[in-house]
GROMACS .gro file of N, CA and C in nm:
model
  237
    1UNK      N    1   8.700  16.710  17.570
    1UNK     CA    2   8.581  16.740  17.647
    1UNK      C    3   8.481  16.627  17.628
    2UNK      N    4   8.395  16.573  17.748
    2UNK     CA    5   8.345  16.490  17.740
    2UNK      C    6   8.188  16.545  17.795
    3UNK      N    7   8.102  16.537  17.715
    3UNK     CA    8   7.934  16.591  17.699
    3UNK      C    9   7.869  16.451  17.715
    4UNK      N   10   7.768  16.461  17.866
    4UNK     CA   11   7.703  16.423  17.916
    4UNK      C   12   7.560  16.456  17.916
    5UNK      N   13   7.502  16.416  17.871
    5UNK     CA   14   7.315  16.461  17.926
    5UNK      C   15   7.237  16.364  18.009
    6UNK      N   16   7.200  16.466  18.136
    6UNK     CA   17   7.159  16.389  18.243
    6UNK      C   18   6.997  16.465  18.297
    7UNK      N   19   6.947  16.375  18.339
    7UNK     CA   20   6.781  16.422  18.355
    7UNK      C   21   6.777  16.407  18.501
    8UNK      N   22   6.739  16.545  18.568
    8UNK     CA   23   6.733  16.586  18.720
    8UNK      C   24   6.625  16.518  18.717
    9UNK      N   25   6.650  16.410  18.847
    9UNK     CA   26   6.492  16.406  18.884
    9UNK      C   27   6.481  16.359  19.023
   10UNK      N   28   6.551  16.462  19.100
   10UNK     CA   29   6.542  16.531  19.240
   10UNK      C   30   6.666  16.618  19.281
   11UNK      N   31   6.619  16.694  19.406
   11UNK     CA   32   6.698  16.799  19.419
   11UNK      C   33   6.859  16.688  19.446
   12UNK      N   34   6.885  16.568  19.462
   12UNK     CA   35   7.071  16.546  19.428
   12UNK      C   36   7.057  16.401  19.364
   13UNK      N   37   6.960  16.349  19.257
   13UNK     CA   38   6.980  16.294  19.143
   13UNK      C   39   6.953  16.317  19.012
   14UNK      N   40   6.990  16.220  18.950
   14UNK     CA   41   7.005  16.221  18.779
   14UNK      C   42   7.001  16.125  18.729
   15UNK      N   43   6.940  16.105  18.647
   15UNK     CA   44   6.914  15.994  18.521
   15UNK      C   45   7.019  16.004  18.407
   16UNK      N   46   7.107  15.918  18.389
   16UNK     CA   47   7.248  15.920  18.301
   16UNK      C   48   7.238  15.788  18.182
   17UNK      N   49   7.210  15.839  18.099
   17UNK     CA   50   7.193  15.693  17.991
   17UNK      C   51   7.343  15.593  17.981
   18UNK      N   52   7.326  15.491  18.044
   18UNK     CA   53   7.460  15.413  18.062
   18UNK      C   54   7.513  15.420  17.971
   19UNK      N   55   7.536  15.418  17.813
   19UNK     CA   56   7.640  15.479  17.756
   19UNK      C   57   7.696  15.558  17.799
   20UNK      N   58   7.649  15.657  17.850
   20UNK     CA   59   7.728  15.826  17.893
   20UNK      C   60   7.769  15.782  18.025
   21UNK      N   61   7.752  15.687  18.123
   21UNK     CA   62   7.749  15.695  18.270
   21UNK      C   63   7.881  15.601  18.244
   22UNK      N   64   7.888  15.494  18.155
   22UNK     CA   65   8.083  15.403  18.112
   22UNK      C   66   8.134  15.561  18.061
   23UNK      N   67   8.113  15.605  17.970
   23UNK     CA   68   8.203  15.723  17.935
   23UNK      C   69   8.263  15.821  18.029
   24UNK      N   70   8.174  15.850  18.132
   24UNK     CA   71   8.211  15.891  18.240
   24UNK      C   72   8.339  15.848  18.353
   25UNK      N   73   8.248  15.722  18.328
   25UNK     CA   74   8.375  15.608  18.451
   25UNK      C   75   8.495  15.608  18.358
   26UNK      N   76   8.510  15.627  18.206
   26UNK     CA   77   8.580  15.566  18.165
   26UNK      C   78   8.708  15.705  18.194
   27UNK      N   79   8.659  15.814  18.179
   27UNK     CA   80   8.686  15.919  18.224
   27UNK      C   81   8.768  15.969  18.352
   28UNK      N   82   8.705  15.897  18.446
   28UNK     CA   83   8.753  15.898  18.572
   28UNK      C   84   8.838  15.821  18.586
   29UNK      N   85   8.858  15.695  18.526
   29UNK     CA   86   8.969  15.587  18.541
   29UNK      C   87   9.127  15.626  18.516
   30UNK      N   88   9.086  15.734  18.427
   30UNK     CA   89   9.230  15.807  18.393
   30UNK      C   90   9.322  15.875  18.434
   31UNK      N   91   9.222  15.899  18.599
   31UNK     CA   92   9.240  16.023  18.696
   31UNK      C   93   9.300  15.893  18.796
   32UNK      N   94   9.204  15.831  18.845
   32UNK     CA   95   9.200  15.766  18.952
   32UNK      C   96   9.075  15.647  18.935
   33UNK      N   97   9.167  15.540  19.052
   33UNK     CA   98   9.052  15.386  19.024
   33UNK      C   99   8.918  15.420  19.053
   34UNK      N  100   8.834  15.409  18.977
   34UNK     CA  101   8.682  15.365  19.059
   34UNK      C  102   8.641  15.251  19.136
   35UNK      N  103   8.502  15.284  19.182
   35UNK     CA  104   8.459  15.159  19.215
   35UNK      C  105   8.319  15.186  19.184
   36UNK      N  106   8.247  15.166  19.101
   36UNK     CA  107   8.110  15.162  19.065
   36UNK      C  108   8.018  15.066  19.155
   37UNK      N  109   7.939  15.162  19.245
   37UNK     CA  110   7.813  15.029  19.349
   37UNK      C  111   7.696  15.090  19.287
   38UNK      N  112   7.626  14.975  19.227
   38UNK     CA  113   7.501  14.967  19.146
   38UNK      C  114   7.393  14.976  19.236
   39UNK      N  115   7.257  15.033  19.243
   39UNK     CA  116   7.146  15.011  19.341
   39UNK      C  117   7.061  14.942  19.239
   40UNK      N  118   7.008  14.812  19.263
   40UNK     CA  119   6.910  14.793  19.127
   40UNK      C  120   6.756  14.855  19.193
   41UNK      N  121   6.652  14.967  19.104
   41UNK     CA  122   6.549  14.961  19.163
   41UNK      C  123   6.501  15.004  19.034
   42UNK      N  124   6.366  14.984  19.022
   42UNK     CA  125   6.264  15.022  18.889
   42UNK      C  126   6.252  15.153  18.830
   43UNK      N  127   6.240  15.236  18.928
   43UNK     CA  128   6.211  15.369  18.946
   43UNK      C  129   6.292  15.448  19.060
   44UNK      N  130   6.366  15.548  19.010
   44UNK     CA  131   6.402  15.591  19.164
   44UNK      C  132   6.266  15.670  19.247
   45UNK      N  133   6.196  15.643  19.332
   45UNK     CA  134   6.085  15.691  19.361
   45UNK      C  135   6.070  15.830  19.378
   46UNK      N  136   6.177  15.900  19.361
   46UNK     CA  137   6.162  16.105  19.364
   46UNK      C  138   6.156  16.090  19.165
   47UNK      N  139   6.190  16.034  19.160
   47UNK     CA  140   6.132  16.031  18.995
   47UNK      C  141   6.013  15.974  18.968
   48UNK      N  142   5.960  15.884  19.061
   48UNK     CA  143   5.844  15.843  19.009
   48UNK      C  144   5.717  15.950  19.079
   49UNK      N  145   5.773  15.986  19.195
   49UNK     CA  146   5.638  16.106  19.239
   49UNK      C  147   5.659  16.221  19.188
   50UNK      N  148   5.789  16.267  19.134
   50UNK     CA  149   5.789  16.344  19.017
   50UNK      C  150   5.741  16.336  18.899
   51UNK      N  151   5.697  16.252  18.814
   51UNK     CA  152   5.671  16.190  18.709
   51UNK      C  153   5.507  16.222  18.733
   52UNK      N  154   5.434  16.183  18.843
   52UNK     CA  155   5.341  16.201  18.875
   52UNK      C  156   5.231  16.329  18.891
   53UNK      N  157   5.353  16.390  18.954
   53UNK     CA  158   5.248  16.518  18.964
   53UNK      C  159   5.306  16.602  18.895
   54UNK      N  160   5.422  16.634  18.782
   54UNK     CA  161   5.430  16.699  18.655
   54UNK      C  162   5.361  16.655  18.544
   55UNK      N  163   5.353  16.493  18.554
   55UNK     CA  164   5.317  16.469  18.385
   55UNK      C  165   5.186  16.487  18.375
   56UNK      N  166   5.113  16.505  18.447
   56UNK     CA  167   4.921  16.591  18.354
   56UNK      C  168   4.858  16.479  18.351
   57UNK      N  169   4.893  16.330  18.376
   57UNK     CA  170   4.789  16.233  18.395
   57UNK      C  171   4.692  16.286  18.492
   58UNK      N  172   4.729  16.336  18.606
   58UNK     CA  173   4.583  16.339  18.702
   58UNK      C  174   4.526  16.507  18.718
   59UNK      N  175   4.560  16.545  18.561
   59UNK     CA  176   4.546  16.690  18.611
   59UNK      C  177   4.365  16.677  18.567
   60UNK      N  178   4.304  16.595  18.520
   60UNK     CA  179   4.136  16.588  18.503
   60UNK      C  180   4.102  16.624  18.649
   61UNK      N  181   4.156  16.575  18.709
   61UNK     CA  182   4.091  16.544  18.847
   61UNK      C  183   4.067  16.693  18.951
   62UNK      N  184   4.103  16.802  18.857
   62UNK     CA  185   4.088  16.946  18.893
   62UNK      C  186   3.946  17.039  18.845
   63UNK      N  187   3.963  16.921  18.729
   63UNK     CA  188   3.772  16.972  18.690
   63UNK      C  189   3.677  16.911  18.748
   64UNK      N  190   3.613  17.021  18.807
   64UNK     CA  191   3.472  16.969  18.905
   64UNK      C  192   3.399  16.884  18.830
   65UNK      N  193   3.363  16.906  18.699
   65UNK     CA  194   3.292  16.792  18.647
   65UNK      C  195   3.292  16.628  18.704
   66UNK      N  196   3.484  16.616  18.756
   66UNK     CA  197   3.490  16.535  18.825
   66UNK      C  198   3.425  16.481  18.960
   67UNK      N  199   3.401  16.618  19.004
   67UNK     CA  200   3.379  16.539  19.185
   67UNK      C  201   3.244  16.483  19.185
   68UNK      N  202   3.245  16.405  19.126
   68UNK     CA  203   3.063  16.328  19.164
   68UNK      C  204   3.051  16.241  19.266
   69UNK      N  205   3.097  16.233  19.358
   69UNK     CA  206   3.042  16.201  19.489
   69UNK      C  207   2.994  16.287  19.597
   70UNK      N  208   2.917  16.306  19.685
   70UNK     CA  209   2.898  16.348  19.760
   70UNK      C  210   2.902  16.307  19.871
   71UNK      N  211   2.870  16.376  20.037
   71UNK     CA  212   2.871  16.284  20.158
   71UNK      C  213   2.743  16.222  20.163
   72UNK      N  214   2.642  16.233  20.104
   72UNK     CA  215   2.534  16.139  20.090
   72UNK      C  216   2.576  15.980  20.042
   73UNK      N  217   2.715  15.987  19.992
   73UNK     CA  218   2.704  15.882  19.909
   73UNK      C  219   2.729  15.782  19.977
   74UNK      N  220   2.826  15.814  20.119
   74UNK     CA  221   2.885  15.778  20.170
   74UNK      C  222   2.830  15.637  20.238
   75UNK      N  223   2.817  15.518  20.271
   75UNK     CA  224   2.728  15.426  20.372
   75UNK      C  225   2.826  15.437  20.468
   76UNK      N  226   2.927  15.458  20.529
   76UNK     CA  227   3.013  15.435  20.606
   76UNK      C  228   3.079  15.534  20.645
   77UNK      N  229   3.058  15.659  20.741
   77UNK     CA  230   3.165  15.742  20.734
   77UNK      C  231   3.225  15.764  20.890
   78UNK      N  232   3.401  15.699  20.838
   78UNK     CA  233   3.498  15.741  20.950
   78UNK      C  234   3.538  15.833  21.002
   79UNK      N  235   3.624  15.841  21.116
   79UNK     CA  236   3.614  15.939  21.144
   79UNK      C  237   3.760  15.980  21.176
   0.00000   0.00000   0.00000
């Protein structure tokens, strides 16, 4: 048996620590050939707007203490 831990981070991805993601392939090779196609990107971005509005960085921004602007403040308002 081969134990994987993988971090959802959208409804059809996962975050696989490349140790575990060769163990995997290495896994599958036994069955049948792979072909591993790499995407290089920083962030997968459903993880990064996930990351965002779970992790509590902008949860200040719910206390009114915050809202100190008003439409007075405004010099310019679009429309």
């Amino acid at each position: 048996m081969v134990k994987v831990h993988a971090q959802q981070v959208g409804p059809e991805k996962a975050l696989v620590d490349r140790t575990e993601l060769q163990r995997l392939i290495d896994v599958a090779r036994q069955v049948e050939e792979v072909e591993l196609i790499e995407v290089q990107d920083d962030l997968p971005s459903e993880g990064l707007m996930r990351l965002a509005q779970e992790g509590g960085s902008f949860s200040f921004l719910a206390d009114l203490r915050e809202d100190v602007y008003t439409l007075n403040d405004l010099k310019v308002r679009y429309r």
